[in-house]
PDB file of C-alpha atoms in Angstrom:
ATOM      1  CA  THR E   1       2.625  26.770 -30.684  1.00 48.00           C
ATOM      2  CA  ALA E   2       4.269  23.706 -32.156  1.00 57.00           C
ATOM      3  CA  PRO E   3       1.990  20.691 -32.792  1.00 61.00           C
ATOM      4  CA  GLU E   4       4.110  18.540 -30.431  1.00 62.00           C
ATOM      5  CA  LEU E   5       3.642  21.026 -27.591  1.00 57.00           C
ATOM      6  CA  ALA E   6      -0.105  21.190 -28.202  1.00 62.00           C
ATOM      7  CA  GLU E   7      -0.333  17.378 -28.160  1.00 65.00           C
ATOM      8  CA  CYS E   8       1.705  17.234 -24.942  1.00 66.00           C
ATOM      9  CA  LEU E   9      -0.538  19.818 -23.251  1.00 69.00           C
ATOM     10  CA  ALA E  10      -3.680  17.967 -24.360  1.00 75.00           C
ATOM     11  CA  ALA E  11      -2.314  14.657 -23.012  1.00 71.00           C
ATOM     12  CA  THR E  12      -1.379  16.341 -19.728  1.00 72.00           C
ATOM     13  CA  CYS E  13      -4.885  17.758 -19.356  1.00 78.00           C
ATOM     14  CA  LYS E  14      -6.465  14.367 -20.082  1.00 80.00           C
ATOM     15  CA  ALA E  15      -4.196  12.607 -17.579  1.00 77.00           C
ATOM     16  CA  GLU E  16      -4.971  15.178 -14.882  1.00 79.00           C
ATOM     17  CA  ALA E  17      -8.724  14.901 -15.531  1.00 83.00           C
ATOM     18  CA  ARG E  18      -8.547  11.108 -15.286  1.00 83.00           C
ATOM     19  CA  ARG E  19      -6.493  11.240 -12.043  1.00 81.00           C
ATOM     20  CA  THR E  20      -9.018  13.644 -10.510  1.00 84.00           C
ATOM     21  CA  GLU E  21     -11.860  11.323 -11.543  1.00 86.00           C
ATOM     22  CA  TRP E  22     -10.143   8.296  -9.966  1.00 86.00           C
ATOM     23  CA  GLU E  23      -9.495  10.169  -6.720  1.00 86.00           C
ATOM     24  CA  ALA E  24     -13.238  10.847  -6.373  1.00 88.00           C
ATOM     25  CA  LEU E  25     -14.354   7.207  -6.756  1.00 89.00           C
ATOM     26  CA  PRO E  26     -15.870   5.399  -3.747  1.00 90.00           C
ATOM     27  CA  VAL E  27     -13.712   2.787  -2.010  1.00 90.00           C
ATOM     28  CA  THR E  28     -14.573  -0.891  -2.403  1.00 85.00           C
ATOM     29  CA  PRO E  29     -15.933  -2.075   0.998  1.00 84.00           C
ATOM     30  CA  GLY E  30     -13.184  -3.661   3.069  1.00 85.00           C
ATOM     31  CA  PHE E  31     -10.378  -2.061   1.034  1.00 88.00           C
ATOM     32  CA  SER E  32      -9.790   1.125   3.021  1.00 91.00           C
ATOM     33  CA  PHE E  33      -6.543   0.496   4.890  1.00 93.00           C
ATOM     34  CA  GLY E  34      -4.373   2.331   7.368  1.00 93.00           C
ATOM     35  CA  PRO E  35      -0.711   2.943   6.543  1.00 95.00           C
ATOM     36  CA  ILE E  36       0.822  -0.264   5.152  1.00 94.00           C
ATOM     37  CA  ARG E  37       4.392  -1.397   5.757  1.00 96.00           C
ATOM     38  CA  VAL E  38       5.553  -4.627   4.146  1.00 97.00           C
ATOM     39  CA  LYS E  39       8.573  -6.059   5.947  1.00 97.00           C
ATOM     40  CA  ARG E  40       9.001  -9.304   3.960  1.00 96.00           C
ATOM     41  CA  ALA E  41       6.022 -10.506   1.955  1.00 96.00           C
ATOM     42  CA  LYS E  42       2.327  -9.693   1.805  1.00 94.00           C
ATOM     43  CA  SER E  43      -0.469 -10.683  -0.584  1.00 91.00           C
ATOM     44  CA  VAL E  44      -3.691  -8.818  -1.273  1.00 88.00           C
ATOM     45  CA  ARG E  45      -6.530 -10.602  -3.058  1.00 84.00           C
ATOM     46  CA  ILE E  46      -8.430  -8.203  -5.314  1.00 80.00           C
ATOM     47  CA  PRO E  47     -12.182  -8.800  -5.506  1.00 69.00           C
ATOM     48  CA  ALA E  48     -13.810  -8.889  -8.920  1.00 62.00           C
ATOM     49  CA  VAL E  49     -16.696  -6.645  -7.941  1.00 58.00           C
ATOM     50  CA  GLY E  50     -16.291  -3.304  -6.239  1.00 56.00           C
ATOM     51  CA  THR E  51     -18.749  -0.530  -5.439  1.00 52.00           C
ATOM     52  CA  LEU E  52     -18.691   0.535  -9.100  1.00 56.00           C
ATOM     53  CA  GLY E  53     -19.835  -2.798 -10.452  1.00 58.00           C
ATOM     54  CA  PRO E  54     -18.153  -5.795 -12.065  1.00 61.00           C
ATOM     55  CA  GLY E  55     -14.425  -5.607 -12.514  1.00 66.00           C
ATOM     56  CA  VAL E  56     -13.750  -2.270 -10.780  1.00 79.00           C
ATOM     57  CA  THR E  57     -11.944  -2.227  -7.453  1.00 85.00           C
ATOM     58  CA  VAL E  58     -10.809   0.884  -5.588  1.00 90.00           C
ATOM     59  CA  MET E  59      -8.349   0.585  -2.688  1.00 92.00           C
ATOM     60  CA  ASP E  60      -7.322   3.405  -0.317  1.00 95.00           C
ATOM     61  CA  MET E  61      -4.384   3.831   2.058  1.00 95.00           C
ATOM     62  CA  PRO E  62      -2.582   6.790   3.658  1.00 96.00           C
ATOM     63  CA  SER E  63       0.889   5.467   2.767  1.00 97.00           C
ATOM     64  CA  LEU E  64       2.689   2.368   1.497  1.00 97.00           C
ATOM     65  CA  ARG E  65       6.233   1.338   2.377  1.00 97.00           C
ATOM     66  CA  LEU E  66       8.097  -1.787   1.344  1.00 97.00           C
ATOM     67  CA  ASP E  67      11.270  -2.573   3.275  1.00 97.00           C
ATOM     68  CA  ASN E  68      14.436  -3.848   1.592  1.00 97.00           C
ATOM     69  CA  LEU E  69      13.814  -7.168  -0.219  1.00 97.00           C
ATOM     70  CA  ALA E  70      10.056  -6.994   0.510  1.00 97.00           C
ATOM     71  CA  THR E  71       7.370  -8.114  -1.947  1.00 97.00           C
ATOM     72  CA  LEU E  72       3.738  -7.033  -2.167  1.00 97.00           C
ATOM     73  CA  THR E  73       1.751  -9.376  -4.409  1.00 95.00           C
ATOM     74  CA  LEU E  74      -1.621  -8.421  -5.874  1.00 92.00           C
ATOM     75  CA  ALA E  75      -3.792 -11.375  -6.823  1.00 88.00           C
ATOM     76  CA  GLY E  76      -7.038 -11.599  -8.748  1.00 79.00           C
ATOM     77  CA  ASP E  77      -9.081 -14.656  -9.659  1.00 68.00           C
ATOM     78  CA  ALA E  78     -10.935 -15.976 -12.683  1.00 66.00           C
ATOM     79  CA  THR E  79     -13.753 -13.459 -12.152  1.00 63.00           C
ATOM     80  CA  THR E  80     -11.467 -10.399 -12.027  1.00 63.00           C
ATOM     81  CA  GLY E  81     -11.374 -10.451 -15.821  1.00 63.00           C
ATOM     82  CA  THR E  82     -10.261  -7.276 -17.544  1.00 67.00           C
ATOM     83  CA  GLY E  83     -11.440  -4.856 -14.863  1.00 79.00           C
ATOM     84  CA  THR E  84      -9.513  -1.979 -13.358  1.00 86.00           C
ATOM     85  CA  VAL E  85      -7.780  -1.952  -9.977  1.00 89.00           C
ATOM     86  CA  ILE E  86      -7.222   1.583  -8.694  1.00 92.00           C
ATOM     87  CA  ILE E  87      -4.920   1.843  -5.690  1.00 94.00           C
ATOM     88  CA  ARG E  88      -4.915   5.298  -4.112  1.00 96.00           C
ATOM     89  CA  VAL E  89      -2.003   6.211  -1.850  1.00 97.00           C
ATOM     90  CA  HIS E  90      -2.751   9.568  -0.218  1.00 95.00           C
ATOM     91  CA  GLY E  91       0.745  10.038   1.162  1.00 96.00           C
ATOM     92  CA  ARG E  92       4.106   8.559   0.255  1.00 97.00           C
ATOM     93  CA  LEU E  93       4.840   5.408  -1.774  1.00 97.00           C
ATOM     94  CA  ARG E  94       8.310   4.157  -0.844  1.00 97.00           C
ATOM     95  CA  LEU E  95      10.144   1.004  -1.877  1.00 97.00           C
ATOM     96  CA  GLY E  96      13.343  -0.274  -0.265  1.00 96.00           C
ATOM     97  CA  ARG E  97      15.990  -1.931  -2.392  1.00 91.00           C
ATOM     98  CA  PRO E  98      15.337  -4.179  -4.182  1.00 95.00           C
ATOM     99  CA  ALA E  99      11.632  -4.339  -3.407  1.00 97.00           C
ATOM    100  CA  LYS E 100       8.828  -5.538  -5.633  1.00 97.00           C
ATOM    101  CA  ILE E 101       5.136  -4.849  -6.182  1.00 97.00           C
ATOM    102  CA  ALA E 102       4.159  -7.820  -8.295  1.00 96.00           C
ATOM    103  CA  LEU E 103       1.151  -9.661  -9.635  1.00 93.00           C
ATOM    104  CA  ASP E 104       0.378 -13.257  -8.697  1.00 88.00           C
ATOM    105  CA  PRO E 105       1.925 -15.310 -11.528  1.00 85.00           C
ATOM    106  CA  GLU E 106      -0.961 -17.790 -11.341  1.00 80.00           C
ATOM    107  CA  GLY E 107      -3.634 -15.071 -11.292  1.00 76.00           C
ATOM    108  CA  VAL E 108      -5.335 -13.239 -14.108  1.00 79.00           C
ATOM    109  CA  LEU E 109      -4.376  -9.645 -13.288  1.00 84.00           C
ATOM    110  CA  THR E 110      -2.148  -7.897 -15.799  1.00 87.00           C
ATOM    111  CA  PRO E 111      -0.096  -4.726 -15.263  1.00 90.00           C
ATOM    112  CA  ARG E 112      -2.382  -2.794 -17.619  1.00 87.00           C
ATOM    113  CA  GLN E 113      -5.266  -3.310 -15.148  1.00 88.00           C
ATOM    114  CA  VAL E 114      -3.453  -1.797 -12.138  1.00 91.00           C
ATOM    115  CA  ILE E 115      -3.339   1.968 -11.642  1.00 92.00           C
ATOM    116  CA  TRP E 116      -1.485   3.616  -8.754  1.00 95.00           C
ATOM    117  CA  VAL E 117      -2.773   7.115  -7.897  1.00 95.00           C
ATOM    118  CA  VAL E 118      -0.280   8.684  -5.485  1.00 96.00           C
ATOM    119  CA  ASP E 119      -0.629  12.115  -3.871  1.00 94.00           C
ATOM    120  CA  GLY E 120       2.723  12.081  -2.079  1.00 94.00           C
ATOM    121  CA  LEU E 121       6.314  11.470  -3.071  1.00 95.00           C
ATOM    122  CA  VAL E 122       7.116   8.244  -4.967  1.00 96.00           C
ATOM    123  CA  THR E 123      10.534   6.796  -4.127  1.00 96.00           C
ATOM    124  CA  MET E 124      11.853   3.708  -5.863  1.00 96.00           C
ATOM    125  CA  ASN E 125      15.401   2.704  -4.923  1.00 94.00           C
ATOM    126  CA  SER E 126      17.808   0.570  -6.948  1.00 95.00           C
ATOM    127  CA  PHE E 127      16.413  -2.465  -8.792  1.00 96.00           C
ATOM    128  CA  ASP E 128      12.819  -2.082  -7.594  1.00 97.00           C
ATOM    129  CA  THR E 129       9.844  -3.321  -9.606  1.00 97.00           C
ATOM    130  CA  VAL E 130       6.281  -1.956  -9.749  1.00 97.00           C
ATOM    131  CA  ALA E 131       3.462  -3.618 -11.698  1.00 95.00           C
ATOM    132  CA  GLY E 132       0.999  -1.081 -13.082  1.00 94.00           C
ATOM    133  CA  THR E 133       0.803   2.517 -14.198  1.00 92.00           C
ATOM    134  CA  VAL E 134       1.917   5.149 -11.683  1.00 94.00           C
ATOM    135  CA  PHE E 135       0.129   8.531 -11.627  1.00 91.00           C
ATOM    136  CA  ALA E 136       1.685  10.895  -9.098  1.00 91.00           C
ATOM    137  CA  ASN E 137       0.747  14.355  -7.930  1.00 89.00           C
ATOM    138  CA  ASN E 138       4.257  14.846  -6.537  1.00 90.00           C
ATOM    139  CA  THR E 139       7.857  14.035  -7.468  1.00 92.00           C
ATOM    140  CA  ILE E 140       8.659  10.531  -8.728  1.00 94.00           C
ATOM    141  CA  ASN E 141      12.197   9.253  -8.090  1.00 95.00           C
ATOM    142  CA  ILE E 142      13.092   5.998  -9.847  1.00 95.00           C
ATOM    143  CA  GLY E 143      16.413   4.422  -8.903  1.00 94.00           C
ATOM    144  CA  LEU E 144      19.090   2.590 -10.870  1.00 95.00           C
ATOM    145  CA  GLY E 145      17.927  -0.550 -12.690  1.00 95.00           C
ATOM    146  CA  SER E 146      14.284  -0.258 -11.604  1.00 96.00           C
ATOM    147  CA  THR E 147      11.336  -1.438 -13.705  1.00 95.00           C
ATOM    148  CA  ILE E 148       7.810  -0.100 -13.999  1.00 94.00           C
ATOM    149  CA  ASP E 149       5.593  -2.507 -15.889  1.00 94.00           C
ATOM    150  CA  GLY E 150       3.259   0.222 -17.121  1.00 91.00           C
ATOM    151  CA  ALA E 151       3.521   3.977 -17.577  1.00 89.00           C
ATOM    152  CA  VAL E 152       4.795   6.775 -15.347  1.00 90.00           C
ATOM    153  CA  ILE E 153       2.764   9.980 -15.322  1.00 87.00           C
ATOM    154  CA  GLY E 154       3.619  12.829 -12.988  1.00 84.00           C
ATOM    155  CA  SER E 155       2.304  16.337 -12.527  1.00 80.00           C
ATOM    156  CA  SER E 156       5.598  17.366 -10.935  1.00 81.00           C
ATOM    157  CA  ARG E 157       9.179  16.208 -11.511  1.00 86.00           C
ATOM    158  CA  ILE E 158      10.258  12.700 -12.582  1.00 89.00           C
ATOM    159  CA  THR E 159      13.875  11.689 -11.994  1.00 88.00           C
ATOM    160  CA  THR E 160      15.451   8.393 -13.002  1.00 90.00           C
ATOM    161  CA  GLY E 161      18.701   6.577 -12.475  1.00 89.00           C
ATOM    162  CA  LYS E 162      20.480   4.636 -15.212  1.00 92.00           C
ATOM    163  CA  GLN E 163      18.990   1.540 -16.846  1.00 92.00           C
ATOM    164  CA  VAL E 164      15.398   2.233 -15.807  1.00 92.00           C
ATOM    165  CA  THR E 165      12.760   0.296 -17.756  1.00 89.00           C
ATOM    166  CA  VAL E 166       9.232   1.611 -18.275  1.00 88.00           C
ATOM    167  CA  THR E 167       7.148  -0.721 -20.453  1.00 87.00           C
ATOM    168  CA  HIS E 168       4.361   1.840 -21.033  1.00 76.00           C
ATOM    169  CA  SER E 169       1.589  -0.750 -21.254  1.00 60.00           C
ATOM    170  CA  ALA E 170      -1.767   0.593 -22.276  1.00 53.00           C
ATOM    171  CA  PHE E 171      -4.105   0.694 -19.284  1.00 52.00           C
ATOM    172  CA  VAL E 172      -7.764   0.038 -18.686  1.00 48.00           C
ATOM    173  CA  GLY E 173      -9.930   2.811 -17.318  1.00 47.00           C
TER     174      GLY E 173
END
């Protein structure tokens, strides 16, 4: 096999092992939610200490949907530091157009700290924005002009519209 193919297979295996590891982590108390639908704006404050110790927070939800023009803001505080925020969506992650999953501009969280682990279909429509790395076990559809401030890693198909931006920030974890 070609060296490039071998490197790609090794990276795929590592990504899959990491996703499996994250799916098995215990949920931070108080951060197991039902299905979430954001109609306009919603903020979630991320605690600095989860069940895994300082700086690690694990959130769980069956599905996440943002309506058109909706914004979900994730906020940390001075004690969140450089920890990891793992957000597990067991079903579908769907954003209307243009919707935004953002970080509090006055907080300390950075996109490299946020990891989305999605079992279901990921649908981003035109001009959507997601802060963090997206790992998906299903198809990822990214619409025209959308931005992912992180990486996109899928074990199935990834489709994109024109002018999609993926910053591919290194992530913690």
